[in-house]
XYZ file of C-alpha atoms in Angstrom:
325
model
C -39.505 11.100 -16.733
C -40.790 7.667 -17.639
C -40.945 5.611 -14.456
C -39.331 2.581 -16.054
C -36.398 1.413 -13.937
C -32.904 1.907 -15.315
C -31.014 -1.322 -16.119
C -27.410 -1.980 -15.217
C -26.566 -2.881 -18.826
C -27.797 0.579 -19.902
C -25.631 2.251 -17.241
C -22.636 0.179 -18.238
C -22.995 1.198 -21.885
C -23.302 4.899 -20.956
C -20.176 4.594 -18.789
C -18.152 3.023 -21.566
C -19.284 5.550 -24.106
C -18.247 8.350 -21.742
C -14.839 6.767 -21.278
C -14.248 6.186 -24.973
C -15.956 9.315 -26.310
C -16.720 7.398 -29.443
C -19.612 5.041 -30.356
C -17.443 2.669 -32.480
C -14.780 2.451 -29.797
C -17.408 1.782 -27.194
C -18.935 -0.942 -29.293
C -15.560 -2.572 -29.702
C -14.890 -2.406 -25.903
C -18.370 -3.821 -25.097
C -18.271 -6.484 -27.818
C -21.614 -5.507 -29.322
C -22.658 -3.947 -32.678
C -22.208 -0.244 -33.100
C -25.851 0.151 -34.154
C -26.945 -1.472 -30.934
C -24.822 0.898 -28.880
C -26.333 3.873 -30.641
C -29.848 2.459 -29.995
C -29.124 1.911 -26.333
C -27.937 5.502 -26.023
C -30.954 6.897 -27.885
C -33.361 4.789 -25.827
C -31.705 5.842 -22.600
C -31.882 9.524 -23.365
C -35.536 9.124 -24.439
C -36.320 7.233 -21.251
C -34.912 9.965 -18.922
C -35.954 12.889 -21.085
C -32.502 14.590 -21.073
C -29.507 14.565 -23.368
C -26.386 12.901 -21.913
C -23.994 13.505 -24.809
C -23.452 16.215 -27.461
C -22.654 14.631 -30.761
C -20.045 15.753 -33.311
C -18.800 13.908 -36.363
C -15.729 12.500 -34.516
C -16.614 12.133 -30.902
C -19.189 12.461 -28.136
C -18.856 14.869 -25.261
C -20.851 14.882 -22.051
C -23.465 17.534 -21.630
C -23.403 19.417 -18.281
C -26.117 17.032 -17.166
C -24.185 14.049 -18.426
C -21.041 15.154 -16.533
C -23.052 15.431 -13.373
C -24.787 12.076 -13.997
C -21.677 10.003 -14.724
C -20.327 9.776 -11.116
C -23.718 8.369 -10.036
C -23.664 5.849 -12.855
C -20.121 4.717 -12.021
C -20.911 4.537 -8.303
C -23.944 2.359 -9.084
C -21.825 0.029 -11.274
C -19.180 -0.194 -8.505
C -21.826 -1.101 -5.914
C -23.180 -3.772 -8.249
C -19.736 -5.216 -8.676
C -19.217 -5.231 -4.887
C -22.464 -7.044 -4.470
C -21.520 -9.617 -7.074
C -18.127 -10.138 -5.476
C -19.725 -10.468 -2.044
C -22.092 -13.183 -3.224
C -19.282 -14.897 -5.160
C -17.097 -14.985 -1.966
C -19.785 -16.918 -0.156
C -20.166 -19.277 -3.102
C -16.372 -19.805 -3.262
C -16.195 -18.691 -6.847
C -12.902 -17.586 -8.316
C -13.840 -14.096 -9.347
C -13.166 -10.529 -8.241
C -9.982 -8.532 -7.605
C -6.933 -9.406 -5.495
C -4.331 -6.671 -5.111
C -0.732 -7.574 -4.260
C 1.772 -4.888 -3.212
C 5.540 -5.388 -3.284
C 8.830 -3.503 -3.864
C 10.061 -3.317 -7.438
C 12.335 -6.375 -7.367
C 9.768 -8.622 -5.686
C 7.114 -7.544 -8.135
C 9.447 -8.481 -10.980
C 10.223 -11.868 -9.330
C 6.497 -12.618 -8.799
C 5.793 -11.767 -12.450
C 8.638 -13.907 -13.756
C 8.596 -16.926 -11.447
C 5.450 -17.215 -9.307
C 2.285 -15.877 -11.021
C 2.602 -18.173 -14.008
C 2.547 -21.238 -11.690
C -0.890 -20.282 -10.271
C -2.690 -21.946 -13.155
C -6.199 -22.329 -11.820
C -7.024 -18.627 -11.260
C -10.500 -18.764 -12.660
C -11.998 -15.227 -13.138
C -9.849 -13.632 -10.469
C -8.218 -10.355 -11.572
C -4.757 -10.250 -9.973
C -3.384 -6.685 -9.590
C 0.340 -6.109 -8.938
C 1.333 -2.742 -7.490
C 4.758 -1.432 -6.649
C 5.331 -0.160 -3.120
C 8.970 0.649 -2.316
C 9.830 1.109 1.342
C 10.859 4.312 3.082
C 13.608 4.148 5.595
C 11.242 4.739 8.520
C 9.343 1.540 7.627
C 12.217 -0.536 8.954
C 11.741 1.084 12.404
C 8.034 2.013 12.521
C 6.594 -0.747 10.304
C 5.226 -0.630 6.793
C 1.866 0.974 5.946
C -0.765 -1.404 4.471
C -2.838 0.431 1.836
C -6.616 0.260 2.004
C -6.880 -1.520 -1.379
C -4.068 -3.995 -0.568
C -4.966 -7.642 0.026
C -1.399 -9.160 0.158
C 1.949 -7.433 0.675
C 5.343 -9.101 0.115
C 8.056 -6.878 1.653
C 11.045 -6.453 3.930
C 9.536 -4.953 7.085
C 6.840 -5.886 9.572
C 3.438 -4.074 9.393
C 2.772 -0.884 11.330
C -0.765 -2.229 12.040
C -0.266 -4.950 14.635
C -3.714 -6.476 13.862
C -2.290 -7.675 10.514
C -0.553 -11.029 10.062
C 3.133 -11.129 8.975
C 4.313 -14.533 7.757
C 8.120 -14.922 7.737
C 9.593 -16.373 4.528
C 13.402 -15.975 4.674
C 16.429 -13.885 5.616
C 18.853 -12.412 3.131
C 21.916 -10.221 3.190
C 22.584 -6.759 1.760
C 26.049 -5.307 1.282
C 28.068 -2.802 -0.801
C 29.184 -3.642 -4.359
C 30.933 -1.825 -7.164
C 32.495 -2.591 -10.524
C 36.148 -3.738 -10.636
C 36.980 -0.705 -12.715
C 35.533 1.653 -10.073
C 37.381 -0.038 -7.273
C 40.670 0.011 -9.158
C 40.368 3.824 -9.381
C 38.752 4.324 -5.934
C 40.029 1.757 -3.463
C 38.052 1.114 -0.305
C 38.610 -1.273 2.634
C 36.065 -0.440 5.270
C 32.472 1.039 5.497
C 33.953 4.083 7.313
C 35.479 5.125 4.030
C 32.111 5.273 2.194
C 31.758 8.976 2.938
C 34.638 9.612 0.483
C 32.979 7.696 -2.312
C 30.218 8.122 -4.863
C 27.353 6.031 -3.474
C 24.262 5.394 -5.599
C 21.263 6.429 -3.503
C 17.676 5.235 -3.220
C 15.073 8.038 -3.302
C 12.679 6.563 -0.737
C 15.614 6.234 1.684
C 16.729 9.891 1.434
C 17.449 11.864 4.597
C 18.210 15.408 3.406
C 20.799 14.650 0.727
C 22.006 11.232 1.912
C 21.145 7.601 2.611
C 21.949 5.677 5.772
C 23.563 2.328 5.147
C 23.731 -0.185 7.996
C 26.335 -2.904 8.442
C 26.925 -5.554 11.111
C 30.331 -6.806 12.152
C 31.779 -9.265 14.651
C 29.381 -11.971 13.617
C 26.386 -9.652 13.639
C 26.851 -8.464 17.208
C 27.664 -4.826 16.407
C 25.499 -2.565 14.188
C 27.019 0.512 12.562
C 25.286 3.200 10.483
C 27.038 5.257 7.813
C 25.762 8.385 6.135
C 26.511 8.180 2.380
C 26.098 10.584 -0.514
C 26.510 10.508 -4.279
C 25.663 12.019 -7.684
C 22.935 9.558 -8.519
C 19.549 8.910 -6.963
C 17.201 6.093 -8.166
C 13.726 5.084 -7.117
C 14.556 1.347 -7.273
C 17.611 -0.954 -6.813
C 17.476 -2.323 -10.333
C 18.278 1.116 -11.788
C 20.965 1.646 -9.122
C 22.613 -1.719 -10.096
C 22.724 -0.574 -13.751
C 24.557 2.540 -12.772
C 27.024 0.561 -10.681
C 27.591 -1.808 -13.607
C 28.595 1.310 -15.606
C 31.327 2.148 -13.001
C 29.441 5.146 -11.598
C 29.634 4.273 -7.890
C 28.886 1.887 -5.038
C 25.455 0.230 -4.681
C 23.883 -1.276 -1.529
C 22.012 -4.374 -2.686
C 21.083 -7.955 -1.808
C 23.742 -10.505 -2.735
C 21.174 -12.776 -4.366
C 20.360 -9.941 -6.818
C 24.023 -9.947 -7.856
C 24.696 -13.653 -8.355
C 25.355 -13.346 -12.112
C 27.249 -10.099 -11.707
C 29.544 -11.625 -9.015
C 30.138 -14.765 -11.080
C 31.022 -12.716 -14.188
C 33.098 -10.196 -12.222
C 30.888 -7.266 -13.322
C 30.295 -6.271 -9.675
C 32.352 -7.331 -6.657
C 32.159 -6.806 -2.902
C 33.728 -3.563 -1.739
C 35.219 -4.868 1.485
C 37.718 -7.632 2.095
C 36.084 -8.232 5.489
C 32.532 -9.437 5.653
C 30.353 -6.360 6.316
C 26.665 -6.874 5.607
C 23.104 -6.210 6.802
C 20.351 -8.831 7.285
C 16.709 -8.247 6.343
C 13.619 -10.428 6.799
C 11.300 -11.159 3.870
C 7.621 -11.323 5.030
C 4.143 -11.686 3.541
C 1.584 -9.394 5.219
C -2.182 -9.904 5.081
C -5.371 -9.514 7.060
C -6.567 -12.255 9.392
C -8.244 -14.941 7.403
C -11.626 -14.436 9.062
C -11.612 -10.940 7.464
C -10.569 -12.086 4.024
C -12.728 -12.859 0.962
C -12.270 -16.414 -0.165
C -10.558 -15.278 -3.404
C -7.842 -13.568 -1.342
C -7.318 -16.667 0.756
C -6.985 -18.720 -2.416
C -4.358 -16.408 -4.010
C -2.548 -16.045 -0.713
C -2.206 -19.787 -0.239
C -1.067 -20.286 -3.789
C 1.589 -17.541 -3.504
C 2.863 -18.771 -0.180
C 2.977 -22.421 -1.353
C 4.866 -21.565 -4.572
C 7.323 -19.138 -2.905
C 8.152 -21.607 -0.131
C 8.508 -24.402 -2.709
C 11.057 -22.409 -4.601
C 12.836 -21.297 -1.447
C 13.188 -24.920 -0.355
C 14.868 -25.805 -3.646
C 17.222 -22.852 -3.373
C 18.218 -23.656 0.200
C 18.937 -27.242 -0.782
C 21.336 -25.954 -3.430
C 23.099 -23.349 -1.219
C 22.238 -21.844 2.151
C 23.670 -18.496 1.043
C 20.909 -18.384 -1.692
C 18.044 -18.561 0.816
C 16.016 -16.057 -1.162
C 15.672 -15.074 -4.757
C 13.063 -12.400 -3.941
C 15.040 -9.226 -4.048
C 15.565 -5.462 -3.891
C 13.431 -2.420 -3.647
């Protein structure tokens, strides 16, 4: 093999060709001429003295050597990106990835109301990932994934070395359509066992969910085992089923503001039975954070708290618009 050193640009081109399996598609993705891509590939194979791709009229496929080589190429590119991000962090440049985890409803809220207000994001890539809570997270704490930088959720972290910044409290209760309640009257949470309740998959225990309610001003806590014909992986889908008169849903009241005003969904109980949850932002201690994460974290917290302040001024009962699983 020629002892010339391999260049990162060559490796990047080989990686993109392998992903696209087509020279013209690779050229489009790379933003360079197709002829130049072909030349880079020919020069690379000539330099190492081995074929990386088998060519057909429609696509390229990796040779056995190429398939074995590709993980090394991608690993080298990843290491290069990590080095670039490391240097950028120390230079306070706005570049690199920041990953935010949140339940479905919060992810939707961030996308609609928060992210667009972070206008000076530079070259930061903001990644939003959905992470709905399992029931045990409310007792044991929520897991913080390795690739997570910031988590907005409803439970404290399992790892006590992480920071949990409190944002607001909000209430959860049982709701159903007027049509459902006219056919299936209910007056107390004890009667839920006789009703079709719309369940959340991550909260399943055997074939049921456990719904919690407080009474007597929050002094007493009661748990009720509920079942039903419908299981959803997020509260938004469960709400749609409830709107179609298919059962009772357990959801934050702020999620249902328009439904309650229009009469589409109404509280199930004449007495005030509800459950309170905390909304928190979880992150690593700042001394362990890259600067880009600190920047996005500060922008998120400032914007969320700004919006919460306006909501609270309008109505204490609307203390949080960040909602559901």
